[in-house]
mmCIF file of C-alpha atoms in Angstrom:
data_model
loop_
_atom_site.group_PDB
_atom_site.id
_atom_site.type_symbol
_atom_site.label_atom_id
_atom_site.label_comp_id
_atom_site.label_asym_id
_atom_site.label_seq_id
_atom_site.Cartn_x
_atom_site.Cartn_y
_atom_site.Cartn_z
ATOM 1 C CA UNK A 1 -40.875 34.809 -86.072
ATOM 2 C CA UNK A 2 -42.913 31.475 -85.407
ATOM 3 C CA UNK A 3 -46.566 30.654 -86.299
ATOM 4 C CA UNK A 4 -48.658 32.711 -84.638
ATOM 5 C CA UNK A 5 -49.786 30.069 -82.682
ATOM 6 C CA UNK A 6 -46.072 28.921 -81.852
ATOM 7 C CA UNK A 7 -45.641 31.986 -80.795
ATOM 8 C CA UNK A 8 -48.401 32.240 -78.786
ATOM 9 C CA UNK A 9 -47.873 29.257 -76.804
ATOM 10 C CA UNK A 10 -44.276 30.190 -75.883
ATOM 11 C CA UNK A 11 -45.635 33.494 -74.212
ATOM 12 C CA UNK A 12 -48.232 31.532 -72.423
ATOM 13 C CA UNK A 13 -45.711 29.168 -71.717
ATOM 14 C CA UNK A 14 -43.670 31.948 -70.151
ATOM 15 C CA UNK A 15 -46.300 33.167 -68.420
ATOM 16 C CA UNK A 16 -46.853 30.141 -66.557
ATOM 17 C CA UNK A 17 -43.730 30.674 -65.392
ATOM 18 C CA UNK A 18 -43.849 33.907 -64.669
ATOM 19 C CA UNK A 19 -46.852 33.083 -62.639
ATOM 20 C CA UNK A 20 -44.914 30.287 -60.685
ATOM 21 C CA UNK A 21 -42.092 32.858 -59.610
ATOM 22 C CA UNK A 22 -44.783 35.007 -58.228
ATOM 23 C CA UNK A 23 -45.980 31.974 -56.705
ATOM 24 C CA UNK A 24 -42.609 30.976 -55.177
ATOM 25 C CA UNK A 25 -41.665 34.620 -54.192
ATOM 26 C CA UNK A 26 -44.691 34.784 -52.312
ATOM 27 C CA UNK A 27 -43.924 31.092 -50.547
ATOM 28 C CA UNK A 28 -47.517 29.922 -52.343
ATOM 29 C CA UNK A 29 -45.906 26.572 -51.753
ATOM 30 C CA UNK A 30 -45.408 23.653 -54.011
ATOM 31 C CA UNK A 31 -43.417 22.546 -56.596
ATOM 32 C CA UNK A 32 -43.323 23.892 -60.344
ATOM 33 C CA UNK A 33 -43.366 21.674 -63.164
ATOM 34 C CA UNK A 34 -40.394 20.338 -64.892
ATOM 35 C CA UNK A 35 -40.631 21.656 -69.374
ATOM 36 C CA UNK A 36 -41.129 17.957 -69.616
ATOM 37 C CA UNK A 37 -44.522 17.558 -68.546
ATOM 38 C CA UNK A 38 -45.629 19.524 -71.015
ATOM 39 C CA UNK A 39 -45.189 17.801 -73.654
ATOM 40 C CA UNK A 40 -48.607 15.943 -73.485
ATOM 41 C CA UNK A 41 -51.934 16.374 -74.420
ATOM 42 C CA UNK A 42 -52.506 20.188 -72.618
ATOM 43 C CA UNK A 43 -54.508 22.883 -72.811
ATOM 44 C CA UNK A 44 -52.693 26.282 -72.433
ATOM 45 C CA UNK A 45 -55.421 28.185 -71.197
ATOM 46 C CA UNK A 46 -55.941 25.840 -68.024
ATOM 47 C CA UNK A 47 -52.681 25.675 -67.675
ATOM 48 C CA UNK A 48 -52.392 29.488 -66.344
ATOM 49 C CA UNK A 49 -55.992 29.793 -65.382
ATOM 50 C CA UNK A 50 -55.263 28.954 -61.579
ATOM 51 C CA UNK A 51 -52.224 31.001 -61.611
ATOM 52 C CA UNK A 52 -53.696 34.026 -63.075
ATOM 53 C CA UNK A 53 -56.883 34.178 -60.355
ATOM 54 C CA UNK A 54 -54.169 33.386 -57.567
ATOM 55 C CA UNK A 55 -51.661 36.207 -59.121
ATOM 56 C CA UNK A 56 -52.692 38.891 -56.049
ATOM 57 C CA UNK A 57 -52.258 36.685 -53.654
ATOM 58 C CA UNK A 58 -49.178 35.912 -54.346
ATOM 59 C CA UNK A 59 -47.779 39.509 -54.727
ATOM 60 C CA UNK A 60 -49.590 39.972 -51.485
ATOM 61 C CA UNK A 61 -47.742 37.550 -49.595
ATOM 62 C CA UNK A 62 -44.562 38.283 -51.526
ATOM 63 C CA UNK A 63 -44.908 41.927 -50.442
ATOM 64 C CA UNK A 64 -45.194 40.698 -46.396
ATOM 65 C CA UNK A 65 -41.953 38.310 -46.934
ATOM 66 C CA UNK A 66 -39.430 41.543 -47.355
ATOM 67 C CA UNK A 67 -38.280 44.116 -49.636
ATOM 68 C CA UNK A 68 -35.680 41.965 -51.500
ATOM 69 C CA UNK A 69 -39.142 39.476 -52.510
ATOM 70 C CA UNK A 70 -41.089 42.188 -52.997
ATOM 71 C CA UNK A 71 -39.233 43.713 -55.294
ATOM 72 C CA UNK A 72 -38.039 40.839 -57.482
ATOM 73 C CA UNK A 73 -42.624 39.919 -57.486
ATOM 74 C CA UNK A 74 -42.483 43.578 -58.408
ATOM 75 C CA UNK A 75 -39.628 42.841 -61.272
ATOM 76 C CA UNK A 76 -41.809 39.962 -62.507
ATOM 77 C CA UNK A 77 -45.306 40.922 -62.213
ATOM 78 C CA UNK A 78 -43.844 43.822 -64.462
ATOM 79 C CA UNK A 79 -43.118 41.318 -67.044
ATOM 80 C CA UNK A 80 -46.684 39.291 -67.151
ATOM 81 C CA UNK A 81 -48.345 41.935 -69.539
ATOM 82 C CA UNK A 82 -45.565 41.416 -72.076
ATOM 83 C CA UNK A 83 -46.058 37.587 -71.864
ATOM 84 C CA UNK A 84 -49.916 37.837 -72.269
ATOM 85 C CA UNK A 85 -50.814 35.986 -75.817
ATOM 86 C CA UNK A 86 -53.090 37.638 -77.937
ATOM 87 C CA UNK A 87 -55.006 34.394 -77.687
ATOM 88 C CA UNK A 88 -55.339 31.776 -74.741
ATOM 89 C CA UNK A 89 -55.702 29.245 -76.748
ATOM 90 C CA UNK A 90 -58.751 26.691 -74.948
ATOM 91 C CA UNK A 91 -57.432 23.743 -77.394
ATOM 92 C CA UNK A 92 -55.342 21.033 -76.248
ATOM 93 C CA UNK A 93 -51.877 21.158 -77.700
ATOM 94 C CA UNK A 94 -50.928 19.670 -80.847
ATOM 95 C CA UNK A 95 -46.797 18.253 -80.824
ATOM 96 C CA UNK A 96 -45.452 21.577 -82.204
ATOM 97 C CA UNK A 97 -47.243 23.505 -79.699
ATOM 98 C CA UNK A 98 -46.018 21.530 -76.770
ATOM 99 C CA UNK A 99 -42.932 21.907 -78.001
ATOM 100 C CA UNK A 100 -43.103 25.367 -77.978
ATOM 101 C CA UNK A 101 -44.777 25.848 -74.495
ATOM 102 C CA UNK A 102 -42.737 24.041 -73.055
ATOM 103 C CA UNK A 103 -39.738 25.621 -74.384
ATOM 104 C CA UNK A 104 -41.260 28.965 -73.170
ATOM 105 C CA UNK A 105 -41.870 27.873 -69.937
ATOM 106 C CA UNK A 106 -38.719 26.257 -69.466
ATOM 107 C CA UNK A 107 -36.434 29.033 -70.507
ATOM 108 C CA UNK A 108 -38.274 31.679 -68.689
ATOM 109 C CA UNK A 109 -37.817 29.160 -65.580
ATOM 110 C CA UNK A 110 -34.258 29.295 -66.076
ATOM 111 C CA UNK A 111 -33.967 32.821 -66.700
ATOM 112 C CA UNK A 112 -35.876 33.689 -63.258
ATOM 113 C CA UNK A 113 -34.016 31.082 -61.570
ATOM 114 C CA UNK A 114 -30.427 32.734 -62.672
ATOM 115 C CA UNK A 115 -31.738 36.482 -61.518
ATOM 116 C CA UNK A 116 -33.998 35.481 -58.247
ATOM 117 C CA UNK A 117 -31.800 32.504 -57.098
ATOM 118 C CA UNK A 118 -32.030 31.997 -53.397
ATOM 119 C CA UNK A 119 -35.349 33.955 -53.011
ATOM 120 C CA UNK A 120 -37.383 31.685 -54.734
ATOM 121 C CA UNK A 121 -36.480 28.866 -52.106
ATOM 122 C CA UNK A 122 -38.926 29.046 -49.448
#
């Protein structure tokens, strides 16, 4: 298992994704980051901050769009209490940690993208 803090910054980096999918699900618009642009000078716990306070919103809209988004929000708002740190770290990243956010993020990306496909296209 990685550092503690690794391994805390891969579940918040996962949960920024997880957060975007809600997002997306629930046509909150825009575009998600690419892994990439995390690899900078970040601080995790701004990084969700917006996503988390927007979170019911999201679902709400997701639930409006149709059963098939509603239940894949449903699927991944399911998942967001596993991917809850035990610490949102309020640092900004050092190389190693940006590393493994972004790895986090980007694999949990991927993952959603291969199960939710076409429903995360507006």
């Amino acid at each position: 298992m990685p550092e503690p803090a690794f391994h805390d910054h891969v579940l918040t980096g996962r949960l920024l994704a997880a957060l975007w999918t809600v997002r997306l699900l629930g046509n909150g618009g825009g575009t998600p980051p690419d892994g990439e642009e995390f690899l900078a000078k970040k601080v995790p716990a701004h990084l969700v901050s917006g996503g988390l306070r927007s979170l019911t919103d999201h679902l709400m809209a997701a639930r409006g769009r149709g059963d098939d988004r509603w239940e894949a929000a449903v699927e991944v708002y399911r998942e967001i209490a596993d991917l809850l740190p035990k610490k949102l770290w309020n640092d900004t990243m050092s190389p190693g940690e940006q590393k493994a956010f972004a790895g986090g993020y980007t694999e949990q990306r991927a993952a959603h993208a291969e199960k939710y496909g076409k429903l995360l296209e507006r």
